[in-house]
Short mmCIF file of C-alpha atoms in Angstrom, two decimals:
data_model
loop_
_atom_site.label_atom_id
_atom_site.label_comp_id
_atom_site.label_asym_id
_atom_site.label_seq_id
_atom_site.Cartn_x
_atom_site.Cartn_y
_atom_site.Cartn_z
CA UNK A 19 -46.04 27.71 -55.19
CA UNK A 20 -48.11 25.92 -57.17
CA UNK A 21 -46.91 22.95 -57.52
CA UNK A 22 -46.87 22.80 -53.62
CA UNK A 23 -50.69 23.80 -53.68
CA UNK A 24 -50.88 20.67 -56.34
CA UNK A 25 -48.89 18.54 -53.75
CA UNK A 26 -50.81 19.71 -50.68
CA UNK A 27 -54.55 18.82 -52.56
CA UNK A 28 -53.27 15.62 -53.73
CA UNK A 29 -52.08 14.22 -50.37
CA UNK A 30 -55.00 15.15 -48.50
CA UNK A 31 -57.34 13.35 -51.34
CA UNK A 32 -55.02 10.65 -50.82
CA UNK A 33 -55.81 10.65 -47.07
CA UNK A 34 -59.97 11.04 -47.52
CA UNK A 35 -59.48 8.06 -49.76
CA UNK A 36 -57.31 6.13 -46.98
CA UNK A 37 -59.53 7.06 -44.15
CA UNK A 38 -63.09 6.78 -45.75
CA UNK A 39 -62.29 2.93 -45.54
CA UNK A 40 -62.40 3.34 -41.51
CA UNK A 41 -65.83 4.85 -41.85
CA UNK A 42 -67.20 1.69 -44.06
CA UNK A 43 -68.40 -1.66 -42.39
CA UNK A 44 -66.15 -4.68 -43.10
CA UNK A 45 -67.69 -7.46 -43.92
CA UNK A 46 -65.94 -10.69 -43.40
CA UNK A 47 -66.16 -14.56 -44.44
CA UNK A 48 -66.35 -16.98 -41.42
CA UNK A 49 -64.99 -20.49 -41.79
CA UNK A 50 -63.43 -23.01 -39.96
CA UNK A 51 -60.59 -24.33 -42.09
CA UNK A 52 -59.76 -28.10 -40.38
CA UNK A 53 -56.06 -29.37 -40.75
CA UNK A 54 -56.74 -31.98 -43.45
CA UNK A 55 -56.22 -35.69 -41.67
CA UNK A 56 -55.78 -34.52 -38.34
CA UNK A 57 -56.57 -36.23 -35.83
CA UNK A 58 -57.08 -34.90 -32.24
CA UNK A 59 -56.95 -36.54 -28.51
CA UNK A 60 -60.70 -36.95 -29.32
CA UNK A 61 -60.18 -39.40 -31.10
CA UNK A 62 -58.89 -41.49 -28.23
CA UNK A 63 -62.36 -41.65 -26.57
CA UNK A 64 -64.59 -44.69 -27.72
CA UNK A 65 -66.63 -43.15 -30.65
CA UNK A 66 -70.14 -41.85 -29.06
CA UNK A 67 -73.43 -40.04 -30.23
CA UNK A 68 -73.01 -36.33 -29.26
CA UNK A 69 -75.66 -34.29 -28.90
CA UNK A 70 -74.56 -31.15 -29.60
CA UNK A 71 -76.94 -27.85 -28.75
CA UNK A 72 -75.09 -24.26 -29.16
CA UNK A 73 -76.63 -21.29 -27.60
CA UNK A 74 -76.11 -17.82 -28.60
CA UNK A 75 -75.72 -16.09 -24.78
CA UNK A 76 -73.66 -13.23 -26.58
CA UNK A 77 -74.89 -10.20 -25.18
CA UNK A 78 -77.45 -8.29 -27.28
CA UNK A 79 -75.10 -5.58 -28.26
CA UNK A 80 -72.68 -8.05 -29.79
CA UNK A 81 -75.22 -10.35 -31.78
CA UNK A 82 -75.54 -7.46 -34.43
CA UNK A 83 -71.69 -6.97 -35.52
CA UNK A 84 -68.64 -9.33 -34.70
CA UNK A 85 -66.30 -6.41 -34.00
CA UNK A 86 -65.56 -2.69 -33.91
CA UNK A 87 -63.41 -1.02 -36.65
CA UNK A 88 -61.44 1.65 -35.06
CA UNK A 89 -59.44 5.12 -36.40
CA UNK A 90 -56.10 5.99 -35.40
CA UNK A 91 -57.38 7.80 -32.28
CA UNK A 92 -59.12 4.46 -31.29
CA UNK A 93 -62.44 6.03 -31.83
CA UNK A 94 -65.10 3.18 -33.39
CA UNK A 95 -65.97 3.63 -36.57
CA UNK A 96 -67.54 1.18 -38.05
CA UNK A 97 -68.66 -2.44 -37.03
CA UNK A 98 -67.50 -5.84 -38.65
CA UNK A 99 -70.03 -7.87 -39.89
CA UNK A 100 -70.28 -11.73 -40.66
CA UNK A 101 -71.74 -12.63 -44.19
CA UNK A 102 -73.00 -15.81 -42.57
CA UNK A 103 -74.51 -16.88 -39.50
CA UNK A 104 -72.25 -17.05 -36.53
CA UNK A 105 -73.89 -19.77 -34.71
CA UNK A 106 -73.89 -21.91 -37.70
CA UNK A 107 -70.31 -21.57 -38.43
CA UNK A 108 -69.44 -21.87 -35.01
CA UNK A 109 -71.60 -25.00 -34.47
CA UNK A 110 -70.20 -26.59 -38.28
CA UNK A 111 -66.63 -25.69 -36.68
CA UNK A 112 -67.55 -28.37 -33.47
CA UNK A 113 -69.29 -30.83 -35.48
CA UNK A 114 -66.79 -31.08 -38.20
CA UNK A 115 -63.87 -31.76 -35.00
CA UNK A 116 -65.89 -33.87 -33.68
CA UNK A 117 -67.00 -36.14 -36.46
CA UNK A 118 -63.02 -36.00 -38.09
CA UNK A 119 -62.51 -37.64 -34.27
CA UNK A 120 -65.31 -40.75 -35.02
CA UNK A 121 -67.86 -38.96 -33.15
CA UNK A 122 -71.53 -38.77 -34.49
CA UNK A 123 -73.05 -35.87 -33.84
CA UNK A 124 -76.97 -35.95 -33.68
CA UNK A 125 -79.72 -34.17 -32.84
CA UNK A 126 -80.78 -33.00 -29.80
CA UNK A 127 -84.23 -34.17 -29.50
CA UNK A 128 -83.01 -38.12 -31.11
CA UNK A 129 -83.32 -39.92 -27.90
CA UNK A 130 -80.47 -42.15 -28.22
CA UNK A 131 -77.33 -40.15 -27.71
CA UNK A 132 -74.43 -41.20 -25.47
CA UNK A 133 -73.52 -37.51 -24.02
CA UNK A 134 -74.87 -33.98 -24.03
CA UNK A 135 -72.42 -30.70 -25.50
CA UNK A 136 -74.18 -28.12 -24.26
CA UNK A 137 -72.09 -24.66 -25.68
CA UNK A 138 -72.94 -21.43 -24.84
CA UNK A 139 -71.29 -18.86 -26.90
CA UNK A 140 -70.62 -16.05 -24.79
CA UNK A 141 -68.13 -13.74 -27.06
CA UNK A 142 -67.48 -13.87 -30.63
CA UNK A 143 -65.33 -10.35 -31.55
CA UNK A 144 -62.52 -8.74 -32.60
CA UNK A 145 -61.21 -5.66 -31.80
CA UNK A 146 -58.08 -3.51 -32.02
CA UNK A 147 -55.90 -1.83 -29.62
CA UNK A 148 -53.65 1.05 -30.63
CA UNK A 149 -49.92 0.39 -29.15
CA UNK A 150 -46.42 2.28 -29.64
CA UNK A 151 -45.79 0.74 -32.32
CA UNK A 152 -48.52 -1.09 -34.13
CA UNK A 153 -52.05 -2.20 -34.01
CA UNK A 154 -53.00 -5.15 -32.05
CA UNK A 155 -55.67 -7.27 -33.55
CA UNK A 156 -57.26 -9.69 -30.99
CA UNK A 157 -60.18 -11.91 -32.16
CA UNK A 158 -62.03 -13.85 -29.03
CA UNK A 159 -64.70 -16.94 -28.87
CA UNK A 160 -65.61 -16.95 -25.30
CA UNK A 161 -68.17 -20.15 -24.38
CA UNK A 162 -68.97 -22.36 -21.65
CA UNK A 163 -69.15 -26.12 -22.22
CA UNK A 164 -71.67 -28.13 -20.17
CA UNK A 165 -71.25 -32.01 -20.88
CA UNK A 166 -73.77 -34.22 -19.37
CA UNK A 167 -75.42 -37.90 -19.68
CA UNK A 168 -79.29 -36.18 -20.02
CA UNK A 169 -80.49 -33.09 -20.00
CA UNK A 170 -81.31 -31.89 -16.35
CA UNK A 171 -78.79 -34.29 -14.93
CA UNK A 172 -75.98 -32.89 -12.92
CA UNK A 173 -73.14 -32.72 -15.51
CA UNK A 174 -70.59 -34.43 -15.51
CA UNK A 175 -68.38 -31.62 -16.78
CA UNK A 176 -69.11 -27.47 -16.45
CA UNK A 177 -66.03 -25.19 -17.36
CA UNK A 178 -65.36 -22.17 -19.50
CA UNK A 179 -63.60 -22.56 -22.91
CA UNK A 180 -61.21 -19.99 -25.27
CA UNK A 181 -60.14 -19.16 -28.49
CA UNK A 182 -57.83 -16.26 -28.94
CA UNK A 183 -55.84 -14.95 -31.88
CA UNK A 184 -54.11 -12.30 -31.81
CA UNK A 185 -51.59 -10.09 -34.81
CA UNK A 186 -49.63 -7.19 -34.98
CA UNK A 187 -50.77 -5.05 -37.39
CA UNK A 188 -48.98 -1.71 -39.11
CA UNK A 189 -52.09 -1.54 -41.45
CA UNK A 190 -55.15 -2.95 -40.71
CA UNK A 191 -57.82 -3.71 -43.61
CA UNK A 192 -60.63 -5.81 -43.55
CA UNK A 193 -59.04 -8.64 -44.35
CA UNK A 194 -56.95 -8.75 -41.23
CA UNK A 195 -60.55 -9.08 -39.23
CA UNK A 196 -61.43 -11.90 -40.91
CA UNK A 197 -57.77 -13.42 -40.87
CA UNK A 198 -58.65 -13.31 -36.68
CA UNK A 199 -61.67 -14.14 -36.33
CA UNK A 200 -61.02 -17.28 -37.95
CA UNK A 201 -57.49 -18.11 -36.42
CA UNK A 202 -59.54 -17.60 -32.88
CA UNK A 203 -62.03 -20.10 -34.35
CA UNK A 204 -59.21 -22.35 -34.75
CA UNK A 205 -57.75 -22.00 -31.88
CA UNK A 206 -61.19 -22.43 -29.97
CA UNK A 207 -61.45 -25.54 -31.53
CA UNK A 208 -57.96 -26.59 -30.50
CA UNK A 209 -58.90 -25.85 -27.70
CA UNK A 210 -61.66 -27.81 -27.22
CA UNK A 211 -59.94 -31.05 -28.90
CA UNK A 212 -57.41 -30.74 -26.81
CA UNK A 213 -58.60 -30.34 -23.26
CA UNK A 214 -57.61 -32.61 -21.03
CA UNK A 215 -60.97 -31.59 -18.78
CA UNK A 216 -62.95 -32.78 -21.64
CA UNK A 217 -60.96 -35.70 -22.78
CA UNK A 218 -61.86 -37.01 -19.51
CA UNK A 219 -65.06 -36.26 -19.36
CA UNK A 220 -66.05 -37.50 -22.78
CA UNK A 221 -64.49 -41.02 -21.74
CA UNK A 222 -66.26 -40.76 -18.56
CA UNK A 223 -69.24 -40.55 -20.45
CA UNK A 224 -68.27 -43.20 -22.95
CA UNK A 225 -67.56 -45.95 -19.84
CA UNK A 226 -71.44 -45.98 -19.33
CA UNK A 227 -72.39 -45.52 -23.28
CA UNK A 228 -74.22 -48.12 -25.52
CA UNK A 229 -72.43 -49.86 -27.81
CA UNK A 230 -72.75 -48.14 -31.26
CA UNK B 28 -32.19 14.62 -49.75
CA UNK B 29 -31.63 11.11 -51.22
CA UNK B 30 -29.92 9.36 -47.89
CA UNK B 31 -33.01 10.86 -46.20
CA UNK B 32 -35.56 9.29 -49.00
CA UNK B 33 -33.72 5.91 -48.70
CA UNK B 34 -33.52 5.97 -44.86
CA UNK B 35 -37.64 6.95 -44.90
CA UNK B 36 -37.88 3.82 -47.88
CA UNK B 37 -36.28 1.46 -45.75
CA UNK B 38 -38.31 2.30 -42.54
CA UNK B 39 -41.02 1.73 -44.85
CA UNK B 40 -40.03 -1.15 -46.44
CA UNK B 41 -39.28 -2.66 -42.54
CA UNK B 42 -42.84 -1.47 -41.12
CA UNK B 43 -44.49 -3.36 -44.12
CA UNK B 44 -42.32 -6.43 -43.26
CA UNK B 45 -42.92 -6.47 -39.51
CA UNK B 46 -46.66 -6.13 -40.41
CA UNK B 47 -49.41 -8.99 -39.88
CA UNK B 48 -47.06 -10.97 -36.90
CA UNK B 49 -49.14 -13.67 -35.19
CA UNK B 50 -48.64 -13.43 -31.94
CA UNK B 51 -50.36 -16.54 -30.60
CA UNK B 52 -51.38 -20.39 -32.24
CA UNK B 53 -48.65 -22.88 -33.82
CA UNK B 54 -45.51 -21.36 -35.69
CA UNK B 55 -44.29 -24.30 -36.86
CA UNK B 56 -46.37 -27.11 -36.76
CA UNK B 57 -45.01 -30.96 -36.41
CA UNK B 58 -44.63 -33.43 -38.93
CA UNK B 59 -46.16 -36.40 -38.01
CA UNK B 60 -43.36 -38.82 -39.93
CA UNK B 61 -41.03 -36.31 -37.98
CA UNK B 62 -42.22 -37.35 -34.21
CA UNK B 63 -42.37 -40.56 -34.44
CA UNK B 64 -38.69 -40.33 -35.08
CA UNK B 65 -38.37 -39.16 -31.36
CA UNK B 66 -38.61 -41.44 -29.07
CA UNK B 67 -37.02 -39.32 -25.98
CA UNK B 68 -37.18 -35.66 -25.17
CA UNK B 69 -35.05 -33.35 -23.05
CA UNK B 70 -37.35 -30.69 -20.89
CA UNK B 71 -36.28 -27.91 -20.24
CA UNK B 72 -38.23 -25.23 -18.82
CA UNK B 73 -37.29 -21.29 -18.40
CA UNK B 74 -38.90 -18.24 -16.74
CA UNK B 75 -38.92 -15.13 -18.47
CA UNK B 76 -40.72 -13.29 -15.76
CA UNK B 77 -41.90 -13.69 -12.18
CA UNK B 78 -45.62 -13.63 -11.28
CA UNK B 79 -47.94 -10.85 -12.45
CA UNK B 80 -51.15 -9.91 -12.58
CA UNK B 81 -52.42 -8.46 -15.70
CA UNK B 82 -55.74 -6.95 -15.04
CA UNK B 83 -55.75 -3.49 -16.13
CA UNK B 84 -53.73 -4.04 -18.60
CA UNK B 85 -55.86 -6.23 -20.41
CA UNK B 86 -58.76 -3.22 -20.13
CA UNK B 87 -56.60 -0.75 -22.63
CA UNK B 88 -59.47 0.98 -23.80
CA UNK B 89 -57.79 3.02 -26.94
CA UNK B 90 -58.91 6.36 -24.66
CA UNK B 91 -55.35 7.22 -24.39
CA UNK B 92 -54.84 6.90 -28.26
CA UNK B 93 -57.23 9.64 -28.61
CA UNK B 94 -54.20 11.52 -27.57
CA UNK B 95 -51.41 10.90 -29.92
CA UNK B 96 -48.51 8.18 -29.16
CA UNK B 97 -47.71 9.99 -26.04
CA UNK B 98 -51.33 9.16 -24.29
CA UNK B 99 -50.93 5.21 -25.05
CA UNK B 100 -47.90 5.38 -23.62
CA UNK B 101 -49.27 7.24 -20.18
CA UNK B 102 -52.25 4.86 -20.47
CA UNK B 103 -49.97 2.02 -20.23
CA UNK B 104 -48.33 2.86 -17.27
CA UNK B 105 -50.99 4.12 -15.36
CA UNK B 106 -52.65 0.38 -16.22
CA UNK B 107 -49.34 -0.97 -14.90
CA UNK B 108 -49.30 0.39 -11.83
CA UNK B 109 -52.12 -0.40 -10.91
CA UNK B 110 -51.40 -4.07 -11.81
CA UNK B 111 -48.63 -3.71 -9.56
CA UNK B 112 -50.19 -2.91 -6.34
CA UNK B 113 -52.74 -5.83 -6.91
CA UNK B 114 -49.43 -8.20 -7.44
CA UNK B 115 -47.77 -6.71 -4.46
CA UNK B 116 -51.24 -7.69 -2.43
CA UNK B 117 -50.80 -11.18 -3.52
CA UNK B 118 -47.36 -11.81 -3.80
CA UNK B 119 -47.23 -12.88 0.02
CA UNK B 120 -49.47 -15.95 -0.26
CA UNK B 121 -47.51 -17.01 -3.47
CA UNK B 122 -44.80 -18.27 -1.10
CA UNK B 123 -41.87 -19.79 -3.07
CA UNK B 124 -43.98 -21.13 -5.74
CA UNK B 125 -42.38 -20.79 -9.06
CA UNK B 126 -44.12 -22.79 -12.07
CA UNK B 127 -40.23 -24.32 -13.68
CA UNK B 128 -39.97 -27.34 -11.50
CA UNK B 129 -43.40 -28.23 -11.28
CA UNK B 130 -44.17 -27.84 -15.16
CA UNK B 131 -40.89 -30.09 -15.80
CA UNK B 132 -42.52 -31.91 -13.68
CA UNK B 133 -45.83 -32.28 -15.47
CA UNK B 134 -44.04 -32.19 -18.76
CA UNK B 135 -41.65 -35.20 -18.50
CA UNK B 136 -44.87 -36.93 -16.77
CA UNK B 137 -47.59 -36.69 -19.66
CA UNK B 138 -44.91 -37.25 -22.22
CA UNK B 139 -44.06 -40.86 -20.46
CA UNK B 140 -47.82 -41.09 -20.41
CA UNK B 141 -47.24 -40.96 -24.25
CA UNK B 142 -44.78 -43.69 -24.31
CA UNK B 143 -41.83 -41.13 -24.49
CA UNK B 144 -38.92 -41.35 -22.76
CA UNK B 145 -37.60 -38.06 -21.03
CA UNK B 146 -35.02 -36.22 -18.91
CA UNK B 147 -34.13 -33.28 -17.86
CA UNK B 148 -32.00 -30.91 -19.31
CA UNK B 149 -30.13 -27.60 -17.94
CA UNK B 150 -30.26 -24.53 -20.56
CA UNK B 151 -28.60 -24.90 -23.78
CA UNK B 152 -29.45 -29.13 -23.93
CA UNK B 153 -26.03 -29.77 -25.39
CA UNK B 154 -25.05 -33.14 -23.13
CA UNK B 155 -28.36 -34.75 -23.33
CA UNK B 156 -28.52 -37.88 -24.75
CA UNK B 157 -32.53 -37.63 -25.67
CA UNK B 158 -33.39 -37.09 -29.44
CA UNK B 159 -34.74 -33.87 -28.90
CA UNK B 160 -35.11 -30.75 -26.67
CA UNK B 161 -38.54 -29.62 -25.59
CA UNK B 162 -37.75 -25.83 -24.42
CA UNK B 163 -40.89 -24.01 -22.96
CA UNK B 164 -40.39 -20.57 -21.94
CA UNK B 165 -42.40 -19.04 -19.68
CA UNK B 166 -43.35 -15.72 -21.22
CA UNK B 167 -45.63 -14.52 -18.57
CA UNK B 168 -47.57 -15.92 -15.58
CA UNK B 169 -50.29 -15.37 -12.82
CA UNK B 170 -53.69 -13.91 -13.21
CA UNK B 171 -55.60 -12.50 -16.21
CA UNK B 172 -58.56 -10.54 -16.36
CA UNK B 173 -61.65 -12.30 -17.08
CA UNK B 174 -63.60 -11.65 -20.13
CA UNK B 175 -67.12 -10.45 -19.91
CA UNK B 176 -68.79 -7.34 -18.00
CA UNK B 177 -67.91 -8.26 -14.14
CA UNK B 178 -64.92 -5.97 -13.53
CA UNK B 179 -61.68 -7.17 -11.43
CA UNK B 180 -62.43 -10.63 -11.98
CA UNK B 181 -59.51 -12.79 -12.88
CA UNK B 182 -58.53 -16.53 -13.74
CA UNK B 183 -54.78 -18.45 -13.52
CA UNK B 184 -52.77 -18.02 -16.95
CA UNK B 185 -49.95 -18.44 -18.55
CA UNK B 186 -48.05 -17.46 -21.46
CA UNK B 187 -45.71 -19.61 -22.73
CA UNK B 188 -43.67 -20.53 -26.09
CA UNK B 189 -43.15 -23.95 -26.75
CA UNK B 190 -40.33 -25.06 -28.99
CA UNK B 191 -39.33 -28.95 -30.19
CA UNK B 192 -35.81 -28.99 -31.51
CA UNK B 193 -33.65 -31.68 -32.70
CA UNK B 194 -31.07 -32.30 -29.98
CA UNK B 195 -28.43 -32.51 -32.87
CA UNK B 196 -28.24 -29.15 -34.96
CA UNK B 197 -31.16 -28.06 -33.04
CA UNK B 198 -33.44 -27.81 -36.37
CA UNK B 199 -36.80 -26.86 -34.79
CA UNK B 200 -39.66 -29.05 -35.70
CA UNK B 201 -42.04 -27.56 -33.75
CA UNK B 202 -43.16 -24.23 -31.84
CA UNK B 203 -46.37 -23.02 -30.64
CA UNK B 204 -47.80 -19.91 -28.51
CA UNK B 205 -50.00 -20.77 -26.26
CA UNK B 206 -51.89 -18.70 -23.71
CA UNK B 207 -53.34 -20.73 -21.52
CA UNK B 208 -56.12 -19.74 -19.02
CA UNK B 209 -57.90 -21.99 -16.40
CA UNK B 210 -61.12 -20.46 -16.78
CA UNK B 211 -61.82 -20.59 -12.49
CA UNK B 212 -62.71 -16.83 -12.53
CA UNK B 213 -62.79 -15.17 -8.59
CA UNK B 214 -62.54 -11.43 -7.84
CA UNK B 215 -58.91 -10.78 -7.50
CA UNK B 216 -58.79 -10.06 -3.77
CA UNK B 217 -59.83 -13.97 -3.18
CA UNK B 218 -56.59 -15.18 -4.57
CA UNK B 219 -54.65 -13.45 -1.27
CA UNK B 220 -54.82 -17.06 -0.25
CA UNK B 221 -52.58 -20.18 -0.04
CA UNK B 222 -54.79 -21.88 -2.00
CA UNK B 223 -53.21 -20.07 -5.36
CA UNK B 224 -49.62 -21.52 -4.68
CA UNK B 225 -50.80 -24.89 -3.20
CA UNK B 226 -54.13 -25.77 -5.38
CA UNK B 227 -54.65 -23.43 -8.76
CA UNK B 228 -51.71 -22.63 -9.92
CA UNK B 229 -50.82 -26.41 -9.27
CA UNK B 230 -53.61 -27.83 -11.58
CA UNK B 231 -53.73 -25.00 -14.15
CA UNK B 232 -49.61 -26.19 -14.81
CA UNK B 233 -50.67 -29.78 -15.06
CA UNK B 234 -53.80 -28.72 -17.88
CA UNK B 235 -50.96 -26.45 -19.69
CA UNK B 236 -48.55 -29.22 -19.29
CA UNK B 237 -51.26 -31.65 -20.98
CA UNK B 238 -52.06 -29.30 -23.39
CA UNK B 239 -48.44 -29.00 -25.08
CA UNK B 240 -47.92 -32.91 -24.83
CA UNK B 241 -50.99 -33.07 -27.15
CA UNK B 242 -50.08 -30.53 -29.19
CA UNK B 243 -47.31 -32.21 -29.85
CA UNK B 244 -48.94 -35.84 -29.95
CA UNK B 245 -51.49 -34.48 -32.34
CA UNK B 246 -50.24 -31.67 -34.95
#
């Protein structure tokens, strides 16, 4: 008897231990981790001067945290949070694809730039849901790219653009947010380099550029 | 008692395994020494399923978790079916359209736009005389919710795993994901058109078509 007592207060410790991690924020690292030498379709279009403005349009409710941590009833219960700034990361992430592709990016207000990137980050999260079997992990960068010759000119290119990474998960620890939040970075900026929509409209843009 | 713990060890052992399995991005990513080896490809193209719509499905909310196994799996089908009856509503104006000839199509065209030579293979690739099989299979297709706060709101996407394979010993040198989504969001009822079969579905092929040639083109 008592050595099933002893049995019975050592799993359930075990379990607070487990499940206090649920009730604990994660916080994560983001980075953008480039493929070292790679070189996209951007780097077909005649190099140009980018200037590149990102907007945070997340909504208020999501600027706080980057994603909910969940129990096994799918109850939140805790956020993630970034160690660094989103927008910088997210912004480093273009200008790093875009300058490994012979593109300078400059600054907005410099008055000699070939095109505008105008990104507006709409979603950057991660969340879980609860399946059969496992845990899904889904991490999502939701923008919309507007790519014009000037400010205030009717661009020359307005669409939507995704990143989305998603694992199957029997465990989930904090780790595993980070792990997709970043491969949805990636894949955003795959995404992006890879577009035929903006491959087009970048060497639109680049027919009518000054020589650099 | 000790067939039971090895049986329970093994389950364990198998659920740590299976644990952390991407499910999307590139699985095998192509060696740049290794394309420009290939100087023809084989398409082939296969369906895995016909048109859906994937709307509520997408909204799993975790509310049926709250009740055990048993409530994500009611959750699930309740979402399903009423994916089905939106499907059902648009199925008519879908005509014959199915995406395997026109994204063979687009495939063998953006692949000669790359200066590679293609044909067309039927399943399996064995008689082709190309130096290597791209095999894209259509995992899912049709519309996906939207993200973002405006409810029934869906875009043109498709699911699809891409696999380059050696046409000899079929040694895979590449394979990717991809989940590709045209980003032209509409409430769902406006896609009861002809428009979907003879416009967006169309175009959103061609931009996934693109999209694997470059991936390929530039690992």
């Amino acid at each position: 008897m008592k050595r099933l007592i002893r049995h019975f207060i050592f799993a359930l410790a075990l379990g607070l231990v487990l499940s206090a991690c649920v009730f604990s924020n994660a916080n994560v690292n983001l980075a953008y981790k480039p493929v070292e030498g790679s070189k996209s379709p951007l780097s077909t279009v005649k190099p140009l001067k980018i200037a590149l403005v990102v907007e945070d349009q997340r909504p208020i409710a999501e600027r706080e945290s980057i994603g909910n941590k969940r129990n096994g009833y799918g109850s939140v219960t805790a956020q993630v949070k970034s160690n660094s700034d989103v927008l910088t990361v997210f912004s480093d992430a273009l200008k790093t694809e875009l300058g490994n592709n012979g593109h300078t990016v400059v600054a907005d207000k410099e008055p000699l730039y070939d095109v505008m990137l105008r990104v507006q980050l709409k979603r950057y999260w991660t969340d879980s849901v609860i399946h059969f079997w496992d845990v899904e992990l889904v991490g999502t960068i939701n923008s919309d790219f507007v790519l014009g010759k000037r400010d205030g000119d009717k661009p020359i290119l307005s669409q939507p653009g995704q990143g989305t990474f998603r694992e199957s998960r029997q465990f989930v620890t904090d780790s595993a947010y980070e792990n997709v939040l970043n491969g949805a970075l990636s894949e955003f900026v795959r995404n992006f380099s890879r577009d035929p929509n903006i491959i087009k409209a970048l060497q639109q843009a680049g027919q009518t550029a000054t020589p650099m | 008692m000790i067939h039971a713990l090895r049986i329970s060890l093994a389950i364990i052992a198998l659920s740590l395994l299976a644990s952390c399995t991407p499910t999307t991005g590139t699985k095998i990513a192509v060696n740049q020494s290794e394309i420009s080896k290939i100087k023809s490809i084989g398409v082939l193209v296969k369906k895995d399923e016909d048109f859906s719509v994937r709307l509520s499905r997408e909204e799993m909310s975790n509310t049926g978790a709250a009740f055990g196994l048993i409530g994500v799996g009611i959750e699930a089908a309740v979402r399903r079916s009423s994916d089905k009856d939106k499907e059902e509503q648009i199925k008519p104006s879908l005509g014959n359209f199915d995406p395997q000839a026109p994204l063979t199509e687009r495939l063998r065209f953006h692949l000669q736009e790359g200066a590679i030579a293609t044909s067309e293979v039927t399943d399996g690739g064995e008689k082709t005389a190309a130096d290597a099989i791209l095999e894209v299979t259509v995992r899912q297709w049709g519309l996906r919710r939207c993200p973002g706060p405006a409810p029934e709101v869906v875009q043109a996407g498709f699911n699809v795993n891409g696999k380059l394979y050696r046409a000899s010993g079929h040694a895979t040198v590449w394979e990717r994901e991809e989940l590709y989504l045209n980003g032209d969001c509409r409430p769902w009822s406006m896609f009861r058109s002809e428009e979907l079969a003879n416009d967006i579905l169309p175009r959103a092929l061609d931009a996934l078509a693109t999209k694997l040639v470059y991936e390929i083109l530039y690992p």
